[in-house]
XYZ file of C-alpha atoms in Angstrom:
727
model
C 28.051 -35.798 -43.413
C 28.258 -39.644 -43.218
C 31.165 -39.327 -40.817
C 28.897 -37.456 -38.491
C 26.353 -40.152 -38.792
C 28.939 -42.912 -38.166
C 29.974 -41.143 -34.896
C 26.618 -39.853 -33.631
C 24.341 -42.840 -34.264
C 26.371 -45.358 -32.268
C 26.699 -42.825 -29.445
C 22.979 -42.268 -29.518
C 22.266 -46.003 -29.430
C 24.690 -46.439 -26.502
C 23.153 -43.565 -24.633
C 19.640 -44.981 -25.044
C 20.779 -48.463 -23.840
C 22.489 -47.018 -20.768
C 19.583 -44.774 -19.913
C 17.175 -47.768 -20.096
C 19.438 -49.904 -17.927
C 19.733 -47.118 -15.316
C 15.966 -46.338 -14.987
C 14.181 -49.444 -15.901
C 12.779 -51.548 -13.017
C 13.430 -55.270 -12.650
C 9.873 -56.259 -13.579
C 9.853 -54.485 -16.936
C 9.430 -56.982 -19.849
C 11.639 -57.024 -22.897
C 9.013 -55.911 -25.377
C 8.457 -52.777 -23.271
C 12.225 -52.112 -23.197
C 12.422 -52.607 -26.960
C 9.400 -50.243 -27.567
C 10.801 -47.541 -25.268
C 14.326 -47.848 -26.635
C 13.116 -47.639 -30.242
C 10.998 -44.534 -29.458
C 13.876 -42.749 -27.776
C 16.287 -43.776 -30.579
C 13.919 -42.400 -33.286
C 13.356 -39.205 -31.324
C 17.052 -38.548 -30.912
C 17.668 -39.489 -34.629
C 15.452 -36.588 -35.573
C 17.619 -34.305 -33.500
C 20.757 -35.644 -35.145
C 19.297 -35.215 -38.611
C 18.708 -31.485 -38.143
C 22.458 -30.466 -38.296
C 23.012 -32.724 -41.365
C 19.925 -31.260 -43.048
C 21.117 -27.678 -42.431
C 24.524 -28.520 -44.032
C 22.872 -30.095 -47.000
C 20.764 -26.986 -47.494
C 23.786 -24.635 -47.179
C 26.264 -26.603 -49.277
C 23.998 -26.945 -52.290
C 22.443 -24.300 -54.521
C 18.777 -23.184 -54.016
C 16.076 -25.445 -55.573
C 18.353 -28.360 -55.759
C 17.217 -32.012 -55.751
C 16.606 -33.473 -52.297
C 19.176 -35.693 -50.649
C 17.638 -39.131 -50.832
C 19.206 -40.437 -47.606
C 18.267 -37.523 -45.433
C 14.773 -37.594 -46.939
C 14.271 -41.289 -46.158
C 15.562 -40.943 -42.603
C 13.240 -37.980 -42.007
C 10.194 -39.923 -43.079
C 11.232 -43.078 -41.259
C 12.015 -41.403 -37.943
C 9.167 -38.940 -37.997
C 6.376 -41.450 -38.807
C 7.879 -43.938 -36.384
C 7.574 -41.434 -33.552
C 4.137 -40.383 -34.782
C 2.723 -43.949 -34.621
C 4.494 -44.716 -31.344
C 3.069 -41.539 -29.728
C -0.560 -41.835 -30.812
C -1.094 -45.572 -31.238
C 1.498 -48.104 -30.053
C 2.638 -46.692 -26.774
C -0.949 -45.963 -25.374
C -2.047 -49.530 -26.201
C 0.972 -51.165 -24.620
C 0.696 -48.829 -21.649
C -2.875 -49.858 -21.042
C -1.987 -53.459 -21.465
C 0.797 -53.262 -18.863
C -1.381 -51.284 -16.427
C -4.280 -53.857 -16.615
C -4.481 -56.419 -13.831
C -6.326 -59.057 -15.763
C -5.019 -62.592 -15.922
C -5.145 -63.348 -19.644
C -3.615 -61.628 -22.635
C -6.986 -61.215 -24.368
C -8.610 -59.593 -21.306
C -5.614 -57.284 -20.814
C -5.936 -56.125 -24.472
C -9.687 -55.516 -23.994
C -8.973 -53.516 -20.921
C -6.353 -51.489 -22.670
C -8.734 -50.683 -25.628
C -11.478 -49.773 -23.217
C -9.186 -47.404 -21.176
C -7.870 -45.732 -24.333
C -11.310 -45.194 -25.818
C -11.488 -41.682 -24.363
C -8.013 -40.879 -25.657
C -8.779 -42.083 -29.136
C -12.067 -40.281 -29.017
C -10.431 -36.976 -28.314
C -7.843 -37.559 -31.083
C -10.507 -38.698 -33.591
C -12.675 -35.566 -32.782
C -9.681 -33.353 -33.510
C -9.030 -35.242 -36.758
C -12.646 -34.884 -37.784
C -12.652 -31.139 -37.204
C -9.477 -31.014 -39.305
C -11.093 -32.920 -42.169
C -14.068 -30.591 -42.064
C -11.765 -27.514 -42.242
C -9.901 -29.272 -45.100
C -13.100 -29.599 -47.026
C -14.202 -26.058 -46.358
C -10.889 -24.574 -47.226
C -9.892 -26.736 -50.151
C -9.261 -23.693 -52.360
C -6.482 -22.401 -50.145
C -5.167 -25.804 -49.136
C -1.662 -26.703 -50.327
C -1.210 -29.986 -48.496
C -2.890 -33.316 -48.051
C -4.475 -35.400 -45.256
C -0.928 -36.405 -44.037
C 0.039 -32.760 -43.990
C -2.944 -32.009 -41.819
C -2.138 -34.802 -39.447
C 1.469 -33.487 -39.176
C 0.318 -29.903 -38.685
C -2.169 -30.750 -35.934
C 0.359 -32.921 -34.026
C 3.127 -30.403 -34.284
C 0.903 -27.450 -33.439
C 0.189 -29.147 -30.117
C 3.897 -29.709 -29.568
C 4.923 -26.187 -30.685
C 2.447 -24.375 -28.381
C 2.907 -26.479 -25.225
C 6.555 -27.090 -25.929
C 7.203 -23.324 -25.977
C 6.154 -23.076 -22.315
C 8.157 -26.186 -21.327
C 11.252 -24.727 -23.165
C 10.897 -21.419 -21.408
C 10.674 -22.942 -17.951
C 13.733 -25.119 -18.643
C 15.821 -22.221 -19.974
C 15.264 -20.432 -16.677
C 15.368 -23.211 -14.172
C 18.323 -25.360 -15.341
C 21.049 -22.694 -15.081
C 19.645 -21.432 -11.768
C 19.390 -24.965 -10.345
C 23.016 -25.912 -11.251
C 24.239 -22.570 -9.853
C 22.358 -23.040 -6.534
C 23.447 -26.708 -6.088
C 27.165 -25.825 -6.713
C 27.143 -24.336 -3.226
C 27.540 -27.048 -0.566
C 25.534 -25.409 2.171
C 22.642 -24.788 -0.187
C 22.671 -28.347 -1.495
C 22.659 -29.613 2.102
C 19.600 -27.529 2.860
C 17.810 -28.900 -0.184
C 18.783 -32.497 0.644
C 17.607 -32.141 4.294
C 14.160 -31.134 3.005
C 14.073 -33.827 0.346
C 15.115 -36.545 2.791
C 12.458 -35.522 5.280
C 9.698 -35.385 2.589
C 10.763 -38.563 0.992
C 10.800 -40.361 4.348
C 7.138 -39.395 4.866
C 6.258 -40.511 1.327
C 8.103 -43.765 2.015
C 6.167 -44.221 5.258
C 2.882 -43.685 3.377
C 3.922 -46.112 0.606
C 4.880 -48.721 3.204
C 1.525 -48.286 4.832
C -0.299 -48.664 1.573
C 1.615 -51.823 0.638
C 1.035 -53.279 4.104
C -2.676 -52.659 3.656
C -2.610 -54.274 0.243
C -0.820 -57.280 1.560
C -3.283 -57.733 4.498
C -6.227 -57.424 2.046
C -4.746 -60.020 -0.319
C -3.911 -62.421 2.521
C -7.374 -61.991 3.998
C -9.093 -62.573 0.694
C -7.010 -65.702 0.181
C -7.812 -67.066 3.603
C -11.592 -66.743 3.196
C -11.619 -68.274 -0.307
C -12.059 -72.025 -0.405
C -9.963 -74.303 -2.643
C -12.962 -75.183 -4.774
C -13.840 -71.550 -5.422
C -13.997 -70.780 -9.160
C -11.853 -67.762 -8.546
C -9.150 -69.754 -6.664
C -6.825 -70.044 -9.714
C -6.790 -66.157 -9.915
C -6.084 -65.934 -6.167
C -3.114 -68.433 -6.577
C -1.631 -66.017 -9.067
C -1.863 -63.252 -6.463
C -0.507 -65.558 -3.737
C 2.530 -66.424 -6.030
C 3.089 -62.688 -6.473
C 3.193 -62.212 -2.650
C 5.597 -65.099 -2.233
C 7.875 -63.876 -4.901
C 7.821 -60.390 -3.317
C 8.922 -61.656 0.059
C 11.612 -63.916 -1.436
C 13.166 -61.031 -3.398
C 13.152 -58.714 -0.436
C 13.302 -60.583 2.925
C 13.965 -57.253 4.762
C 10.441 -55.999 4.024
C 8.268 -56.274 7.142
C 4.535 -55.320 6.760
C 3.497 -52.995 9.576
C 0.155 -51.417 10.418
C -1.875 -53.128 7.828
C -5.657 -52.336 8.023
C -8.859 -53.517 6.441
C -11.382 -51.026 5.133
C -15.099 -51.342 4.570
C -14.991 -52.778 1.034
C -11.667 -54.529 1.296
C -13.267 -58.005 1.548
C -15.264 -57.593 -1.661
C -12.555 -58.460 -4.147
C -13.732 -62.154 -4.412
C -16.889 -61.396 -6.283
C -15.801 -61.822 -9.867
C -12.828 -61.922 -12.174
C -12.719 -58.138 -12.622
C -12.580 -57.592 -8.882
C -9.650 -60.040 -8.652
C -7.960 -58.139 -11.431
C -8.423 -54.937 -9.580
C -6.827 -56.488 -6.431
C -3.873 -57.673 -8.422
C -3.460 -54.218 -10.075
C -3.745 -52.560 -6.650
C -1.077 -54.771 -5.074
C 1.283 -54.342 -7.933
C 0.803 -50.553 -7.937
C 1.453 -50.348 -4.148
C 4.608 -52.457 -4.556
C 5.949 -50.339 -7.411
C 5.236 -47.093 -5.476
C 6.998 -48.360 -2.292
C 10.186 -49.388 -4.066
C 10.147 -46.244 -6.223
C 10.118 -44.031 -3.105
C 12.661 -46.225 -1.445
C 15.047 -45.800 -4.348
C 14.590 -42.054 -4.401
C 15.097 -41.928 -0.642
C 18.288 -43.953 -0.784
C 19.571 -41.704 -3.681
C 19.086 -38.570 -1.568
C 20.592 -40.106 1.589
C 23.708 -41.365 -0.204
C 24.214 -37.950 -1.879
C 23.869 -36.146 1.495
C 26.349 -38.594 3.224
C 28.823 -38.120 0.362
C 28.476 -34.324 0.567
C 29.181 -34.498 4.287
C 32.298 -36.455 3.593
C 33.310 -34.007 0.836
C 32.966 -31.030 3.242
C 34.839 -32.839 5.983
C 37.684 -33.863 3.635
C 37.904 -30.320 2.264
C 38.283 -28.859 5.898
C 41.031 -31.424 6.668
C 42.998 -31.376 3.450
C 46.237 -30.510 5.225
C 45.939 -33.328 7.784
C 44.856 -35.990 5.217
C 47.460 -35.060 2.640
C 44.897 -34.191 0.008
C 43.414 -37.729 0.027
C 39.663 -38.390 0.034
C 38.569 -40.546 2.967
C 35.058 -41.970 2.890
C 33.275 -42.711 6.176
C 31.050 -45.472 4.762
C 33.360 -46.982 2.131
C 36.467 -49.179 2.864
C 39.795 -47.595 1.980
C 41.683 -48.449 -1.079
C 44.583 -50.783 -0.355
C 45.999 -51.355 -3.874
C 49.244 -49.733 -5.087
C 47.510 -46.950 -6.871
C 45.034 -46.445 -4.130
C 46.742 -43.258 -2.837
C 46.752 -41.782 -6.353
C 43.103 -42.610 -6.763
C 42.235 -41.014 -3.429
C 44.128 -37.842 -4.410
C 42.352 -37.669 -7.812
C 38.930 -38.162 -6.054
C 39.782 -35.418 -3.626
C 40.728 -32.971 -6.332
C 37.543 -33.689 -8.310
C 35.035 -33.678 -5.469
C 36.515 -30.962 -3.256
C 37.909 -28.613 -5.803
C 36.960 -29.132 -9.421
C 33.367 -30.186 -9.317
C 32.111 -27.079 -7.749
C 33.937 -24.843 -10.226
C 32.732 -26.958 -13.167
C 29.140 -26.600 -11.968
C 29.484 -22.895 -11.725
C 31.152 -22.554 -15.094
C 28.442 -24.822 -16.680
C 25.682 -22.637 -15.115
C 27.222 -19.489 -16.645
C 27.580 -21.038 -20.072
C 24.092 -22.502 -20.037
C 22.732 -19.067 -18.827
C 24.416 -17.417 -21.812
C 22.923 -19.992 -24.175
C 19.421 -19.397 -22.571
C 19.780 -15.718 -23.142
C 20.879 -16.211 -26.743
C 17.923 -18.549 -27.438
C 15.512 -16.033 -25.910
C 17.034 -13.233 -28.103
C 16.700 -15.356 -31.175
C 13.077 -16.266 -30.359
C 12.209 -12.659 -29.659
C 13.653 -11.327 -32.920
C 11.990 -13.678 -35.468
C 9.666 -10.966 -36.824
C 12.311 -8.264 -37.725
C 14.193 -8.723 -40.970
C 17.479 -8.203 -39.139
C 19.138 -11.491 -38.152
C 19.998 -11.260 -34.363
C 20.156 -15.054 -33.711
C 23.565 -15.914 -32.448
C 23.238 -19.462 -33.748
C 22.241 -18.333 -37.266
C 25.251 -15.956 -37.340
C 27.643 -18.725 -36.254
C 26.253 -21.177 -38.841
C 26.379 -18.681 -41.716
C 29.879 -17.616 -40.733
C 31.274 -21.105 -41.139
C 29.065 -22.304 -43.932
C 31.989 -23.709 -45.864
C 33.084 -26.060 -42.975
C 30.871 -29.088 -42.533
C 31.996 -30.089 -39.066
C 31.637 -26.626 -37.577
C 28.166 -26.109 -39.155
C 26.880 -29.321 -37.682
C 28.517 -28.606 -34.280
C 27.063 -25.079 -33.999
C 23.652 -26.476 -34.923
C 23.798 -29.614 -32.771
C 24.770 -28.087 -29.383
C 22.009 -25.467 -29.053
C 19.388 -27.869 -30.424
C 20.429 -30.536 -27.803
C 20.244 -27.862 -25.090
C 16.681 -26.910 -26.189
C 15.700 -30.605 -26.047
C 17.211 -30.987 -22.586
C 15.348 -27.904 -21.295
C 12.035 -29.105 -22.805
C 12.367 -32.668 -21.443
C 13.515 -31.380 -18.054
C 10.340 -29.337 -17.701
C 8.263 -32.241 -19.022
C 9.651 -34.666 -16.442
C 9.491 -32.097 -13.650
C 5.813 -31.315 -14.252
C 4.896 -34.904 -15.026
C 6.531 -36.292 -11.885
C 4.131 -34.081 -9.835
C 0.975 -35.457 -11.489
C 1.340 -38.369 -13.894
C 4.574 -40.357 -13.863
C 7.960 -40.691 -12.328
C 11.456 -41.525 -13.581
C 13.335 -43.282 -10.767
C 16.724 -44.993 -11.047
C 16.273 -48.839 -11.260
C 12.705 -48.660 -10.220
C 10.647 -47.123 -13.099
C 7.684 -49.219 -14.056
C 6.568 -50.189 -17.528
C 3.626 -47.746 -17.424
C 5.858 -44.865 -16.480
C 8.478 -45.780 -19.036
C 5.867 -45.930 -21.895
C 4.310 -42.654 -20.907
C 7.626 -40.920 -20.781
C 8.660 -42.351 -24.143
C 5.369 -41.191 -25.648
C 6.096 -37.621 -24.384
C 9.663 -37.664 -25.631
C 8.576 -38.810 -29.091
C 5.751 -36.287 -29.205
C 8.048 -33.263 -28.658
C 11.110 -34.167 -30.735
C 9.775 -32.888 -34.127
C 8.305 -29.576 -32.787
C 11.566 -28.775 -30.976
C 13.544 -29.356 -34.223
C 11.060 -27.210 -36.202
C 11.390 -24.457 -33.628
C 15.174 -24.489 -33.884
C 15.075 -24.419 -37.677
C 13.090 -21.153 -37.428
C 16.059 -19.649 -35.575
C 18.483 -20.410 -38.424
C 18.123 -18.170 -41.432
C 19.757 -19.803 -44.424
C 19.121 -16.875 -46.739
C 17.761 -16.909 -50.309
C 15.417 -19.688 -51.237
C 17.197 -22.333 -49.335
C 15.013 -24.619 -47.275
C 15.811 -27.748 -45.350
C 14.163 -31.085 -46.220
C 12.374 -31.082 -42.863
C 10.819 -27.696 -43.602
C 9.676 -28.902 -46.922
C 8.106 -32.005 -45.383
C 6.601 -30.109 -42.465
C 5.676 -26.823 -44.234
C 4.789 -23.570 -42.507
C 1.952 -23.666 -40.102
C 0.585 -20.667 -42.016
C -0.012 -22.655 -45.093
C -0.605 -26.099 -43.505
C -3.451 -24.842 -41.214
C -4.791 -21.473 -42.635
C -7.155 -20.814 -39.701
C -4.114 -19.955 -37.535
C -3.512 -16.878 -39.603
C -0.272 -15.672 -41.208
C 2.876 -15.406 -39.159
C 1.819 -17.746 -36.446
C 5.134 -19.611 -36.351
C 6.837 -16.210 -35.681
C 4.392 -14.914 -33.150
C 4.046 -17.824 -30.720
C 7.724 -17.699 -29.663
C 7.100 -14.189 -28.356
C 4.660 -15.638 -25.888
C 7.386 -18.087 -24.743
C 9.850 -15.181 -24.213
C 7.334 -13.206 -22.086
C 6.601 -16.313 -20.023
C 10.270 -17.118 -19.495
C 10.969 -13.493 -18.345
C 8.079 -13.918 -15.868
C 9.534 -17.097 -14.536
C 13.009 -15.565 -14.178
C 11.615 -12.565 -12.284
C 9.546 -14.872 -9.989
C 6.347 -13.141 -11.142
C 4.136 -16.142 -10.582
C 5.473 -16.775 -7.115
C 4.852 -13.174 -6.086
C 1.313 -13.318 -7.346
C 0.677 -16.596 -5.579
C 2.134 -15.199 -2.366
C -0.066 -12.117 -2.636
C -3.111 -14.241 -2.904
C -2.405 -16.654 -0.074
C -5.277 -18.976 -0.990
C -3.631 -19.745 -4.346
C -0.588 -21.430 -2.789
C -2.105 -24.838 -3.537
C -1.638 -24.097 -7.243
C 2.045 -23.230 -6.885
C 4.692 -25.245 -8.686
C 7.112 -26.574 -6.124
C 10.815 -26.024 -6.913
C 14.126 -26.368 -4.926
C 13.984 -22.627 -4.123
C 11.348 -23.382 -1.482
C 13.767 -25.573 0.387
C 16.435 -22.825 0.907
C 14.949 -21.207 3.994
C 16.884 -23.408 6.317
C 17.641 -26.977 7.287
C 14.839 -29.422 7.945
C 15.398 -30.750 11.547
C 13.742 -34.099 10.863
C 15.932 -34.535 7.791
C 19.041 -33.894 9.811
C 18.121 -36.400 12.455
C 17.098 -39.064 9.899
C 20.391 -38.527 8.067
C 22.372 -38.905 11.346
C 20.578 -42.094 12.173
C 21.136 -43.465 8.629
C 24.839 -42.798 8.996
C 24.922 -44.652 12.294
C 23.099 -47.649 10.906
C 25.381 -47.680 7.878
C 28.402 -47.691 10.050
C 26.875 -50.643 11.994
C 26.706 -52.663 8.770
C 23.003 -52.094 7.890
C 21.589 -50.913 4.616
C 20.218 -47.502 3.827
C 16.484 -47.339 4.156
C 15.907 -50.540 6.153
C 14.812 -48.574 9.326
C 13.496 -45.328 7.925
C 9.819 -46.360 8.182
C 9.589 -46.601 11.981
C 11.809 -43.509 12.261
C 9.603 -41.496 9.973
C 6.504 -42.589 11.878
C 8.026 -41.377 15.106
C 8.310 -37.861 13.568
C 4.852 -37.972 12.051
C 2.612 -39.234 14.883
C 4.420 -39.446 18.255
C 2.503 -38.606 21.371
C 5.093 -37.595 23.959
C 2.762 -37.767 27.017
C 1.287 -41.160 26.212
C 4.806 -42.678 26.022
C 4.032 -44.896 23.109
C 6.517 -45.112 20.256
C 5.604 -45.916 16.678
C 6.906 -49.429 16.954
C 4.442 -50.173 19.773
C 1.659 -48.606 17.749
C 2.602 -50.665 14.735
C 2.532 -53.866 16.825
C -0.911 -52.995 18.169
C -2.180 -52.215 14.586
C -0.859 -55.537 13.346
C -2.581 -57.372 16.214
C -5.804 -55.520 15.526
C -5.409 -56.343 11.844
C -4.905 -59.962 12.547
C -8.005 -60.065 14.713
C -10.081 -58.235 12.105
C -8.968 -60.747 9.490
C -9.864 -63.652 11.747
C -13.278 -62.086 12.440
C -13.820 -61.583 8.695
C -12.946 -65.240 7.925
C -15.305 -66.446 10.675
C -18.135 -64.384 9.303
C -18.061 -61.689 11.977
C -17.860 -58.207 10.452
C -14.750 -56.325 11.594
C -14.921 -52.818 13.078
C -14.766 -50.028 10.452
C -11.359 -48.312 10.215
C -12.705 -44.909 9.187
C -11.897 -43.384 12.548
C -8.318 -44.683 12.541
C -7.738 -43.469 9.023
C -9.144 -40.068 9.909
C -6.915 -39.750 12.975
C -3.919 -40.893 10.963
C -4.613 -38.345 8.137
C -5.439 -35.537 10.699
C -2.104 -36.057 12.420
C -0.193 -36.118 9.213
C -1.983 -33.006 7.999
C -1.225 -31.273 11.293
C 2.480 -32.005 10.995
C 2.577 -30.705 7.456
C 0.805 -27.435 8.528
C 3.291 -27.211 11.464
C 6.362 -27.248 9.276
C 4.741 -24.902 6.748
C 4.144 -22.392 9.572
C 7.740 -22.888 10.820
C 9.213 -22.036 7.475
C 6.985 -18.966 7.137
C 7.923 -17.664 10.558
C 11.597 -18.381 10.019
C 11.855 -15.621 7.321
C 10.721 -12.852 9.754
C 12.581 -13.903 13.006
C 15.759 -12.012 13.972
C 17.999 -12.892 16.927
C 21.308 -14.619 17.768
C 21.848 -17.504 20.117
C 24.644 -20.138 20.489
C 24.625 -22.892 18.009
C 24.414 -25.632 20.589
C 21.168 -24.200 21.945
C 19.596 -24.201 18.585
C 20.225 -27.919 18.190
C 18.763 -28.783 21.560
C 15.754 -26.681 20.851
C 15.451 -28.242 17.397
C 15.223 -31.722 18.820
C 12.588 -30.697 21.321
C 10.418 -28.710 18.954
C 10.774 -31.308 16.152
C 9.174 -34.063 18.271
C 6.443 -31.902 19.515
C 3.841 -33.424 17.237
C 0.685 -31.437 16.860
C -1.524 -34.404 17.800
C -5.256 -33.679 17.980
C -5.462 -35.758 21.200
C -2.734 -33.869 23.040
C -5.129 -31.273 24.420
C -7.216 -33.899 26.155
C -4.068 -35.553 27.626
C -2.578 -32.294 28.831
C -5.799 -31.232 30.585
C -5.606 -34.143 33.007
C -1.833 -33.996 33.721
C -0.168 -32.626 36.899
C 1.372 -29.166 37.095
C 4.866 -30.569 36.302
C 3.694 -31.485 32.858
C 2.430 -27.914 32.295
C 5.891 -26.539 33.205
C 7.399 -29.064 30.759
C 5.247 -27.777 27.922
C 6.031 -24.165 28.889
C 9.732 -24.865 28.755
C 9.422 -26.695 25.394
C 7.470 -23.678 24.030
C 10.219 -21.311 25.230
C 12.792 -23.536 23.567
C 10.812 -23.662 20.370
C 10.595 -19.875 20.279
C 14.331 -19.647 20.729
C 14.891 -22.107 17.972
C 12.759 -20.031 15.572
C 14.817 -16.951 16.448
C 18.027 -18.743 15.851
C 16.841 -19.894 12.447
C 16.123 -16.291 11.420
C 19.602 -15.192 12.551
C 21.692 -18.099 11.229
C 19.402 -19.852 8.692
C 19.972 -22.927 10.981
C 23.409 -24.569 11.177
C 25.318 -26.527 8.508
C 25.405 -30.277 8.949
C 29.140 -30.189 9.394
C 28.853 -28.260 12.568
C 26.843 -30.978 14.245
C 29.548 -33.620 13.607
C 32.445 -34.740 15.799
C 35.919 -34.599 14.382
C 36.114 -38.394 14.151
C 35.168 -39.718 10.740
C 33.500 -42.884 11.973
C 31.888 -42.437 15.301
C 29.775 -39.656 16.766
C 28.172 -39.593 20.230
C 25.031 -37.893 19.096
C 24.401 -40.226 16.233
C 25.079 -43.337 18.389
C 22.163 -42.482 20.657
C 19.377 -44.951 19.899
C 15.892 -43.840 18.771
C 14.238 -45.096 21.979
C 16.717 -43.148 24.109
C 15.765 -39.885 22.231
C 12.128 -40.393 23.011
C 12.713 -41.527 26.622
C 14.775 -38.384 27.207
C 11.929 -36.240 25.871
C 9.473 -38.073 28.259
C 11.516 -37.426 31.428
C 9.844 -35.550 34.375
C 9.529 -31.803 34.422
C 12.882 -31.212 36.090
C 14.782 -32.323 33.021
C 12.496 -30.186 30.842
C 13.206 -27.223 33.079
C 16.845 -27.802 32.399
C 16.209 -27.478 28.664
C 14.311 -24.288 29.202
C 16.925 -22.864 31.516
C 19.652 -23.758 28.984
C 17.853 -21.942 26.281
C 17.424 -18.817 28.389
C 21.066 -18.570 29.403
């Protein structure tokens, strides 16, 4: 048993440190890193203790004395996670989220923010105490037992649904992403969506910077709030020093944006808003860069696989210098074998194995009520009960898989609403919230797994003795609750596997806003904007630029370009910056600036129109059926992609000559042809749009301005597009 500890605990500590280093942002303080690392280590320690506890219960006779070491580690790990979840992490999280300028004020803000949280927890505890008093005759535990039962009941009930979703989604996701074409489709959609989010975050950060600079300019040096403003100015200067490539564009001032200099709390709000906008921008930029690099590497993998005979089974990267050392050729061959041959097969094999484990867990959960032991893991553990290593191995692997499934669902749902986990850009607030959730679900997962292992006789693990049955700990749940609630999880998982909820939501069209977005929605074809953005990123990377430096103007061209007006997003950004500068000057001089409500409404309307346009395209793609040459579909894609559904386009078209009407008619014809091609071919793979050369491609070398100028040519050129589509 101690050998297992000596091996597992250092590995757990190393895994926690590497995970923190990979996800933590550069601005995370050390005490937050220590708190999060300690919470993760205690949570994983509970998972590690379960196999050792099972072995101690099997190897000794019933009703034996407890193992003092395991009992101490159980109490230490459990109560550490309990306090971190319900007390320490929320306080530090509120402290880090506060924008106040002193430690005492930040602590006051944290306590004030967490009052509602503690009020809810205290109300639950008060109800429990009342039940304890009323049911004292049937009560076999104490106050601590009640606290444990209430905490774990929450984790057991909600964790069952999280576990069920992960058991279904993880094997399916790994199997889908093992296919290169499928992964390319998913990445094209993710790149397009993340480019829009990055554009929005860039706009918000530019607005926050303009507001901070305008507030600083109108504040005199003798103002009592000037020291607080100096702190914000230092934050801005540090931001520009650390990232000289960031250029604010399109900053605007709203109606109440010049009211931050009223008191200390308003200055704290300005500081918090600026810090939040900065964290959001760099978080989206990190995610965007991750998706782009993965897509570029996948393109190289497909190209190398197609040219294996000509390259001699060596992996050649188009954006990385070749290896020149002596063993460079050997490393290139090993990289080729792994990326082009083995990795796909390993993913498929892993998906099959994890699918079998998911089915075994569901079978074990569904058969807790019968007296017959149908749990595969219980059978394996009891069959090797005399061998310590095998017992702990057969207990550790499925338990770790259950934890991964639960935490996968927790992060998946949380990233849509509450927090995010981004490589190298996760903020302190997000890290603390995630560590609180991880610590909250570790004991319930372990307890759920112990219910799947039937030790026989009167043998019970120390954890079960400490935790007790929910039936006896909280009598108002009724007898057999801990064996009935897994059945609900099994039914829910079968509904997820059969896409029951998606079918119901599709049947009631108005319910789509409540649907849970998964990668399966991105499998209906390639996203044209994602393809063009990826091609431009490859061109810029080959020219020596960095990924993500030019994505903001590129994404704005896709989101709000008016083809007739002939104005690009860069011109619009320049005009907006001039207007912003004028408004700041007017605000400083005492003249009220014009309200930006109308501009914000137009900007949001255009963005909403584009989102609805692509939603309609994906819905119509599923019903179209035809076959056209691949080259025509690409030409039509570029035309239809840049046909932004601008609310002002109808007014512009009404006053245009007849040649412009024929241009729109030809673009409409090409768009219809493009939709038909999508239905027949599910769009084209990225590798079919590339030239044989690994470094240069004619299509990608075309500048962004040339693309838009070509789309703004007279009607004769547009008729050429339409005629080409009809041939």
